[in-house]
PDB file of C-alpha atoms in Angstrom:
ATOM      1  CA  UNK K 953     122.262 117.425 127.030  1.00 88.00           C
ATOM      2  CA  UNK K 954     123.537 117.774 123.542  1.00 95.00           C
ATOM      3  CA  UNK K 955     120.847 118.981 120.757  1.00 97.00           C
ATOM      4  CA  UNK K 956     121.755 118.870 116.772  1.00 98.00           C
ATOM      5  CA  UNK K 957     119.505 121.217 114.577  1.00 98.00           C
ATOM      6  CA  UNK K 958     118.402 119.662 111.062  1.00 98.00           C
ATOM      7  CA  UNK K 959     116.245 122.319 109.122  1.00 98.00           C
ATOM      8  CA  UNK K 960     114.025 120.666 106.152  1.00 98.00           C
ATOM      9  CA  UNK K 961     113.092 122.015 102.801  1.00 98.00           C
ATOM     10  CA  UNK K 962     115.962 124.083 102.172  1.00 98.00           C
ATOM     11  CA  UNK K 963     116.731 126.370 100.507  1.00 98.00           C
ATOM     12  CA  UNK K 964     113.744 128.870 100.639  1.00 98.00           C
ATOM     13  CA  UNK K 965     114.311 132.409  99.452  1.00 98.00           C
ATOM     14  CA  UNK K 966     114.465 133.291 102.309  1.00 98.00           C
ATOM     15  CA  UNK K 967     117.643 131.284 103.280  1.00 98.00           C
ATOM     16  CA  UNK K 968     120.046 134.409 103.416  1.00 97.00           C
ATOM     17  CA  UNK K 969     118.591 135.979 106.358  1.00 98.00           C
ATOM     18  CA  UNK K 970     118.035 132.760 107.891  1.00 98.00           C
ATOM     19  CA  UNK K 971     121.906 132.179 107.865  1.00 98.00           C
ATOM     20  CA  UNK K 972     123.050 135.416 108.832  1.00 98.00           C
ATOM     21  CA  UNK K 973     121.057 134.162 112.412  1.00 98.00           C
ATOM     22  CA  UNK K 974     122.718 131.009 112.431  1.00 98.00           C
ATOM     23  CA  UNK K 975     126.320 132.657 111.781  1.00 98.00           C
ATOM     24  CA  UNK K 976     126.124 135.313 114.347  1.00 98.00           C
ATOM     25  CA  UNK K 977     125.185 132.731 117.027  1.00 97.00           C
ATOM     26  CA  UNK K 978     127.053 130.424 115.884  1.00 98.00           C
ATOM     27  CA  UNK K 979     124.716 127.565 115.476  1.00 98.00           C
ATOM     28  CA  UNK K 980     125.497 124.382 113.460  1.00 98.00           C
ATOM     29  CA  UNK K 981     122.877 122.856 111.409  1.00 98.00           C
ATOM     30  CA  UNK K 982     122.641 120.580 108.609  1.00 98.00           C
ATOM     31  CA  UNK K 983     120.231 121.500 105.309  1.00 98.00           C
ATOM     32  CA  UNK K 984     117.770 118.799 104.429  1.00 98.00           C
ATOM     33  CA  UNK K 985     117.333 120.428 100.560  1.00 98.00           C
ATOM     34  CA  UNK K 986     114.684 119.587  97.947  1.00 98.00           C
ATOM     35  CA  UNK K 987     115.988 119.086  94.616  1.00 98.00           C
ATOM     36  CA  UNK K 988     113.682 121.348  92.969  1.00 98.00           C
ATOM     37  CA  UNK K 989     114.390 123.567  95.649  1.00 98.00           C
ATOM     38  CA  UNK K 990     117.913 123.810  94.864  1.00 98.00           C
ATOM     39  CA  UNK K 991     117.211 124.529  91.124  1.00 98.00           C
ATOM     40  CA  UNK K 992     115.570 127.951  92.550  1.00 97.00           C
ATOM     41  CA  UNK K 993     117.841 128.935  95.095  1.00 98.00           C
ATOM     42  CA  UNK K 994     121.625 127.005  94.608  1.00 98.00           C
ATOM     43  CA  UNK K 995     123.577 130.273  94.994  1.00 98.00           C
ATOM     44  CA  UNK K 996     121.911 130.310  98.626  1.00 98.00           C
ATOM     45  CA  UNK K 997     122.545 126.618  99.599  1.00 98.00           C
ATOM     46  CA  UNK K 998     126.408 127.561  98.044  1.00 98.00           C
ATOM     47  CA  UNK K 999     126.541 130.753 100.825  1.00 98.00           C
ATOM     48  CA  UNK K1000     125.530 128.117 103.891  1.00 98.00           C
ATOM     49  CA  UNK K1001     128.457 125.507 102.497  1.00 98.00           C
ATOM     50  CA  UNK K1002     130.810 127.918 102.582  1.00 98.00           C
ATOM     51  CA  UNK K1003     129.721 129.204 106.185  1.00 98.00           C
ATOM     52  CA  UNK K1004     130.072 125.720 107.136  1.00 97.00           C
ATOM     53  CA  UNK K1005     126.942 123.870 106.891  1.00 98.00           C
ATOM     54  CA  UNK K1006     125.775 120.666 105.493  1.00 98.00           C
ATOM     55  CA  UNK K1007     123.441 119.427 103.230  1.00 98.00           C
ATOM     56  CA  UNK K1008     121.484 116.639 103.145  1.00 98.00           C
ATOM     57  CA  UNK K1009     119.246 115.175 100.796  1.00 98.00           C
ATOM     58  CA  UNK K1010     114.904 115.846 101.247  1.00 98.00           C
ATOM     59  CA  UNK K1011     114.370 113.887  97.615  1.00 98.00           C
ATOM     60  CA  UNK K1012     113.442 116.051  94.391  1.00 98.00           C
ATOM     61  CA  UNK K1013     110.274 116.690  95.245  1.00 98.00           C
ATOM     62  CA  UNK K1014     109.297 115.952  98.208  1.00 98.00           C
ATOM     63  CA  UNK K1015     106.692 113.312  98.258  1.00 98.00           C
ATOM     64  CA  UNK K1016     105.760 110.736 100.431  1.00 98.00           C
ATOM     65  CA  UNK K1017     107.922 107.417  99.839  1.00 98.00           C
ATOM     66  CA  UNK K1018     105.115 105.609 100.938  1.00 98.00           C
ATOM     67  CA  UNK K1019     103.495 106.341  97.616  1.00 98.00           C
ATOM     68  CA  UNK K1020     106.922 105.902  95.330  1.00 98.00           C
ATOM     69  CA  UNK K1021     108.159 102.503  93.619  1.00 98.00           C
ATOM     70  CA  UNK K1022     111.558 101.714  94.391  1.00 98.00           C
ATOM     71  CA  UNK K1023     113.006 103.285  91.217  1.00 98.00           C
ATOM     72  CA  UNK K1024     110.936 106.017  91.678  1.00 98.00           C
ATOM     73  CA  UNK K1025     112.387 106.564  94.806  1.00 98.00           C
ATOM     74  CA  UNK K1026     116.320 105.586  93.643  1.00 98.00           C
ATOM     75  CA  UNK K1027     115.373 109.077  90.911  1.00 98.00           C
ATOM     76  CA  UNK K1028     114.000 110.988  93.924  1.00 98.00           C
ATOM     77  CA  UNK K1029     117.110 110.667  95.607  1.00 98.00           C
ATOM     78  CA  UNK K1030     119.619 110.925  92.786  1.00 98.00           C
ATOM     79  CA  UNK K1031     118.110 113.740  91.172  1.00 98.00           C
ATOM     80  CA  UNK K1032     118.664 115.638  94.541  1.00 98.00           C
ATOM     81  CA  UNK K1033     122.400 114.089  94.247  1.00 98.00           C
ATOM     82  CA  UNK K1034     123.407 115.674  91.453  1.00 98.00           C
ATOM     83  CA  UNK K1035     122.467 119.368  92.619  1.00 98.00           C
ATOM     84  CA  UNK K1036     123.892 119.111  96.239  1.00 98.00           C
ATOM     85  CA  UNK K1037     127.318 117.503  94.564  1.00 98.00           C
ATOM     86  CA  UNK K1038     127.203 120.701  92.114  1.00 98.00           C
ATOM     87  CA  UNK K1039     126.931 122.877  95.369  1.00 98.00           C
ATOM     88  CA  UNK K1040     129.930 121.795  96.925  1.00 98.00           C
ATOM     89  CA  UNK K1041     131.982 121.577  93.612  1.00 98.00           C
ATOM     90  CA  UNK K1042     131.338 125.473  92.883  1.00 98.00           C
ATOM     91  CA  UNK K1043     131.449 125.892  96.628  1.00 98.00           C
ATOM     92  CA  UNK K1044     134.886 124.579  96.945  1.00 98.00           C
ATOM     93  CA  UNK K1045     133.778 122.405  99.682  1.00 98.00           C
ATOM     94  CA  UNK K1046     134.691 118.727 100.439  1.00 97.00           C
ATOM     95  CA  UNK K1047     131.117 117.543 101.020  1.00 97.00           C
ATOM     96  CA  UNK K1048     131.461 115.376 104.422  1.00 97.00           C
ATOM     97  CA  UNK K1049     128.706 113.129 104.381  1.00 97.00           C
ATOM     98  CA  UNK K1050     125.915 111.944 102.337  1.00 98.00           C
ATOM     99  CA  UNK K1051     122.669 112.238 104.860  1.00 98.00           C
ATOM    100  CA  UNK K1052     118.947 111.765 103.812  1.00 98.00           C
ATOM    101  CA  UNK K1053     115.867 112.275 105.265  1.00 98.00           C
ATOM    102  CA  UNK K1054     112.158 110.921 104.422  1.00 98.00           C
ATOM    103  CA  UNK K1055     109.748 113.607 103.778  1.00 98.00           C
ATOM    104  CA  UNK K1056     106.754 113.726 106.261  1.00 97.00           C
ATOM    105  CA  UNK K1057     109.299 110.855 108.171  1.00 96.00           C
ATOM    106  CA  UNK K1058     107.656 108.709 105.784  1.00 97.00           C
ATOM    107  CA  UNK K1059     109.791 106.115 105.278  1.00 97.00           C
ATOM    108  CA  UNK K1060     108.188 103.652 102.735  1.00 97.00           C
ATOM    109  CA  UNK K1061     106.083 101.572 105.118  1.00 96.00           C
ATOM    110  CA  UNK K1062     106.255  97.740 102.527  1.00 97.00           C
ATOM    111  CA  UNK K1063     109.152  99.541 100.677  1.00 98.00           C
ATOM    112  CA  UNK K1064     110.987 100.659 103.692  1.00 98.00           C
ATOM    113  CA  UNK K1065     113.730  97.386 103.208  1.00 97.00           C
ATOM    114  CA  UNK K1066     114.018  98.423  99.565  1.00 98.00           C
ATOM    115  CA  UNK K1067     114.919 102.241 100.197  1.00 98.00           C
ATOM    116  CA  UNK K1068     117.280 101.463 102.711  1.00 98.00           C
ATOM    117  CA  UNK K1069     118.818  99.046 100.478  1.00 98.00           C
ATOM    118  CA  UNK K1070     118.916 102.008  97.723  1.00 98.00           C
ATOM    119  CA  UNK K1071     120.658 104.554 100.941  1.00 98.00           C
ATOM    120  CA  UNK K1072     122.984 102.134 102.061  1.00 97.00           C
ATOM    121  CA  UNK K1073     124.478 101.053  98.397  1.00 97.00           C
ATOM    122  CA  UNK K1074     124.373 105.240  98.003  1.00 98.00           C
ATOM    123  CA  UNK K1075     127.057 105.524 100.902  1.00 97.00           C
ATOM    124  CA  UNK K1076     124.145 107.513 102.694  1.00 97.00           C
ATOM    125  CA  UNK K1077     125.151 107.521 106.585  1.00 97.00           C
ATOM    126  CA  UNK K1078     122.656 107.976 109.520  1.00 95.00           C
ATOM    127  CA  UNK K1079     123.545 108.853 113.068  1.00 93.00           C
ATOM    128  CA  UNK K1080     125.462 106.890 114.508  1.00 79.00           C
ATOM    129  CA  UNK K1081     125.200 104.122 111.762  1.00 49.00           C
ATOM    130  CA  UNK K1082     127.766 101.177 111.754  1.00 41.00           C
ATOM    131  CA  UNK K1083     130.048 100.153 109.503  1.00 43.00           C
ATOM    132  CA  UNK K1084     129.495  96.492 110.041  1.00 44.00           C
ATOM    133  CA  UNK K1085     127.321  95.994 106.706  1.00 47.00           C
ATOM    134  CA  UNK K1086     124.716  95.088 109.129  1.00 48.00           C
ATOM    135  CA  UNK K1087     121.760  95.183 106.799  1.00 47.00           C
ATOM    136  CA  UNK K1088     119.437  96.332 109.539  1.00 55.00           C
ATOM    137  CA  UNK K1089     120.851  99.822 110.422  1.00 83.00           C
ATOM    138  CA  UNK K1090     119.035 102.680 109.563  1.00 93.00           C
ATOM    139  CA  UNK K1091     120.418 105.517 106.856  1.00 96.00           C
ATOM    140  CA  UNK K1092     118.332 107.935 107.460  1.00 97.00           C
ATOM    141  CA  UNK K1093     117.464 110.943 109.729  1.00 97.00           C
ATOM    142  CA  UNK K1094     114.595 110.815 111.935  1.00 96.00           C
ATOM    143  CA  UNK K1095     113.907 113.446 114.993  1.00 97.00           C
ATOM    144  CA  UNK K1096     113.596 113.825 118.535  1.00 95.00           C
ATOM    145  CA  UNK K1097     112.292 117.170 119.164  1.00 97.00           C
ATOM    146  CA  UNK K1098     109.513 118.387 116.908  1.00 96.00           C
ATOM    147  CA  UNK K1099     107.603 121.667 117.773  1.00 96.00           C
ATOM    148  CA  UNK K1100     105.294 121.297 114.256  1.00 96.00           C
ATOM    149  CA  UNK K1101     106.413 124.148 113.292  1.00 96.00           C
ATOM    150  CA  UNK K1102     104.714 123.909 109.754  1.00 94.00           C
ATOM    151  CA  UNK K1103     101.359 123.951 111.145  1.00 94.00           C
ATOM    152  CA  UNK K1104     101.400 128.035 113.250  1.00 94.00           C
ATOM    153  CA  UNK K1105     102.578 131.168 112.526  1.00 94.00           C
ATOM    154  CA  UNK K1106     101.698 132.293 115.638  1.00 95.00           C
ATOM    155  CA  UNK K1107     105.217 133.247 117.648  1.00 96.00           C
ATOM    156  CA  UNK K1108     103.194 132.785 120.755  1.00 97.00           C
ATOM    157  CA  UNK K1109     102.454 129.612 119.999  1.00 97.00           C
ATOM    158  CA  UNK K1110     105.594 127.666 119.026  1.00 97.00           C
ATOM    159  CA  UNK K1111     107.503 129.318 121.924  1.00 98.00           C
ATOM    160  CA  UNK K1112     104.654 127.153 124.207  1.00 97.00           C
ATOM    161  CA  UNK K1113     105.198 123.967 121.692  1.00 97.00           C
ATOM    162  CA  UNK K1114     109.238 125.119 122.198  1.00 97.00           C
ATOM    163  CA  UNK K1115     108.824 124.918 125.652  1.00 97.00           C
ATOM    164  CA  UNK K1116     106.763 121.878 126.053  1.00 96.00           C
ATOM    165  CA  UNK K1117     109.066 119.718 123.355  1.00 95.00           C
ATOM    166  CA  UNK K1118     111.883 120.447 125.515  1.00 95.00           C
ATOM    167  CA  UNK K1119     110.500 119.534 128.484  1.00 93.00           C
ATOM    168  CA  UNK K1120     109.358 116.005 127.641  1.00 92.00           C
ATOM    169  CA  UNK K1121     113.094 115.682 126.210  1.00 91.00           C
ATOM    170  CA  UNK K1122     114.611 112.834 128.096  1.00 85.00           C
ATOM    171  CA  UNK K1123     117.377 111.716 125.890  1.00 81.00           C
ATOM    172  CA  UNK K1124     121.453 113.243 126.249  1.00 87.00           C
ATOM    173  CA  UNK K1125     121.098 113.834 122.281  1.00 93.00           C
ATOM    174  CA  UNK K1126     117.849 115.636 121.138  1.00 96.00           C
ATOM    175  CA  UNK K1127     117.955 115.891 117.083  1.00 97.00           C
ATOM    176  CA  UNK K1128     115.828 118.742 116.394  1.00 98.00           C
ATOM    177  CA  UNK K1129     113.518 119.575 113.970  1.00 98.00           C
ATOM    178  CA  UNK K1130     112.773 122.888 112.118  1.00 98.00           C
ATOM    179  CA  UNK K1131     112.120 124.059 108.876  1.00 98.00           C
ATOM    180  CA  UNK K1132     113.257 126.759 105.886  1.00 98.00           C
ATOM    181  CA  UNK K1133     110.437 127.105 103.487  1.00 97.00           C
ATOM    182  CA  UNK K1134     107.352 127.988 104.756  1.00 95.00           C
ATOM    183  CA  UNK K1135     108.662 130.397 108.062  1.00 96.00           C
ATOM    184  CA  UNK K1136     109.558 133.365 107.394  1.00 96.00           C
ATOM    185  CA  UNK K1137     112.771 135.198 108.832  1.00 97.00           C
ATOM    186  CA  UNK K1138     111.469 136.566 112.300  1.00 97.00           C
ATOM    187  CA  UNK K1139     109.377 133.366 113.365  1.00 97.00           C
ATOM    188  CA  UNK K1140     113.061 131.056 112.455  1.00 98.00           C
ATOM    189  CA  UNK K1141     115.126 133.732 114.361  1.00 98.00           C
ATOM    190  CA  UNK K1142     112.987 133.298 117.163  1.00 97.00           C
ATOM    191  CA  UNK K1143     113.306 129.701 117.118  1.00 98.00           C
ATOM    192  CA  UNK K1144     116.848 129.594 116.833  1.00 98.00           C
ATOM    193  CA  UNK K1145     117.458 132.108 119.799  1.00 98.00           C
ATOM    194  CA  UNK K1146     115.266 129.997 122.131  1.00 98.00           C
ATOM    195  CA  UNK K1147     117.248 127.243 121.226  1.00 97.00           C
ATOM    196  CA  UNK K1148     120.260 128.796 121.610  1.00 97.00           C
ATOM    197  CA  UNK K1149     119.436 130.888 124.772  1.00 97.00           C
ATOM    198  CA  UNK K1150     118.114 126.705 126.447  1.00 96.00           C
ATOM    199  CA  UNK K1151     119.469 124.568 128.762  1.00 94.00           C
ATOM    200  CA  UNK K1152     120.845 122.762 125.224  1.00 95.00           C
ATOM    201  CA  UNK K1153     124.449 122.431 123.840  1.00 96.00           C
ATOM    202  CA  UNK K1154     123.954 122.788 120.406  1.00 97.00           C
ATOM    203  CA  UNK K1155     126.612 120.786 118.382  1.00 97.00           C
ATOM    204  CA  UNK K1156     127.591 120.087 114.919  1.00 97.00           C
ATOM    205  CA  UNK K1157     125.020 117.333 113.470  1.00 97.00           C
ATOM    206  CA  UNK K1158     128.004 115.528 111.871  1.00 96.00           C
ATOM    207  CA  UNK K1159     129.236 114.562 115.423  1.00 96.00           C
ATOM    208  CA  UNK K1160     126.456 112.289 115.576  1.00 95.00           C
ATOM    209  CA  UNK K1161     128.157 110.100 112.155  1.00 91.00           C
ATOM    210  CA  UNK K1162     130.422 107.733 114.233  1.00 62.00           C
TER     211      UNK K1162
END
């Protein structure tokens, strides 16, 4: 059973740390990044391109699409453009793909149509999306495996949500969910050893673009 790590509201100041975990053990992961988050902390985002990750685009600010018109949405997302392009120009890095996800996995509920429309003309991919210009495929991320990280601290804790997400996991390719901001360096080290020490193969994210 393959599982692909996405990690949401990147970068944090934190980030550093959080990659020097991921290097050492070799785990792949793709960056869901916050514009605003990347006007803060770009130098970090620019360390985890170079190391080989990707980054995907969280909107500017991270609010819930539900509650955005479709041109507020279309500035959401291009705002966020324009600062993950300017990572991987000073990064020297070929970006590889242009990914998005909803915050919240809110995906516009009415409006979900319209922002697909606005992904779809932005060469946004999702996994395994087609090429067919079927206007009915999906170009965004969702998840499989969730332990909610964002609502415990408690180490104790997420290793029992850890363990329980895994074993309801029926699926051969488990996209998992974590986040940057709001864990700090021990409680995301934790995680990522637990996932790496599972029954999982982690793989590279991008292997699910086909």
């Amino acid at each position: 059973m393959n599982a692909y790590l996405t990690i949401d509201d990147a970068p944090s100041a934190t980030l550093n740390e959080k990659l020097d975990t991921l290097v050492a053990r070799g785990v792949p992961a793709v960056f869901f990044c916050e514009g605003r988050r990347l006007d803060d902390h770009a130098a970090l985002a620019e360390r985890a391109v170079e190391a080989g990750y990707h980054l995907g685009n969280h909107t500017y600010s991270h609010p819930h699409a539900s509650d955005l018109s479709v041109a507020e949405f279309e500035a959401e997302v291009a705002r966020t453009e324009e600062r993950i392009d300017a990572v991987y120009e000073r990064a020297g890095v070929s970006r590889p793909a242009k990914l998005f996800r909803f915050p919240f996995g809110d995906d516009g509920g009415e409006r979900a149509p319209a922002f697909q429309r606005v992904l779809r003309e932005g060469g946004f991919v999702g996994p395994a999306a087609t090429t067919s210009g079927d206007e009915s495929d999906s170009r965004d991320w969702s998840w499989t495996l969730d332990a909610e990280d964002w609502t415990t601290d408690d180490r104790t804790e997420l290793r029992a949500r850890f363990d329980a997400a895994t074993r309801a996991a029926t699926g051969d390719e488990e996209v998992v969910l974590f986040h940057d901001a709001g864990n700090d360096v021990a409680l995301f080290s934790a995680f990522v050893a637990w996932l790496d020490d599972s029954a999982f193969a982690l793989a590279d994210p991008l292997e699910l673009v086909r």
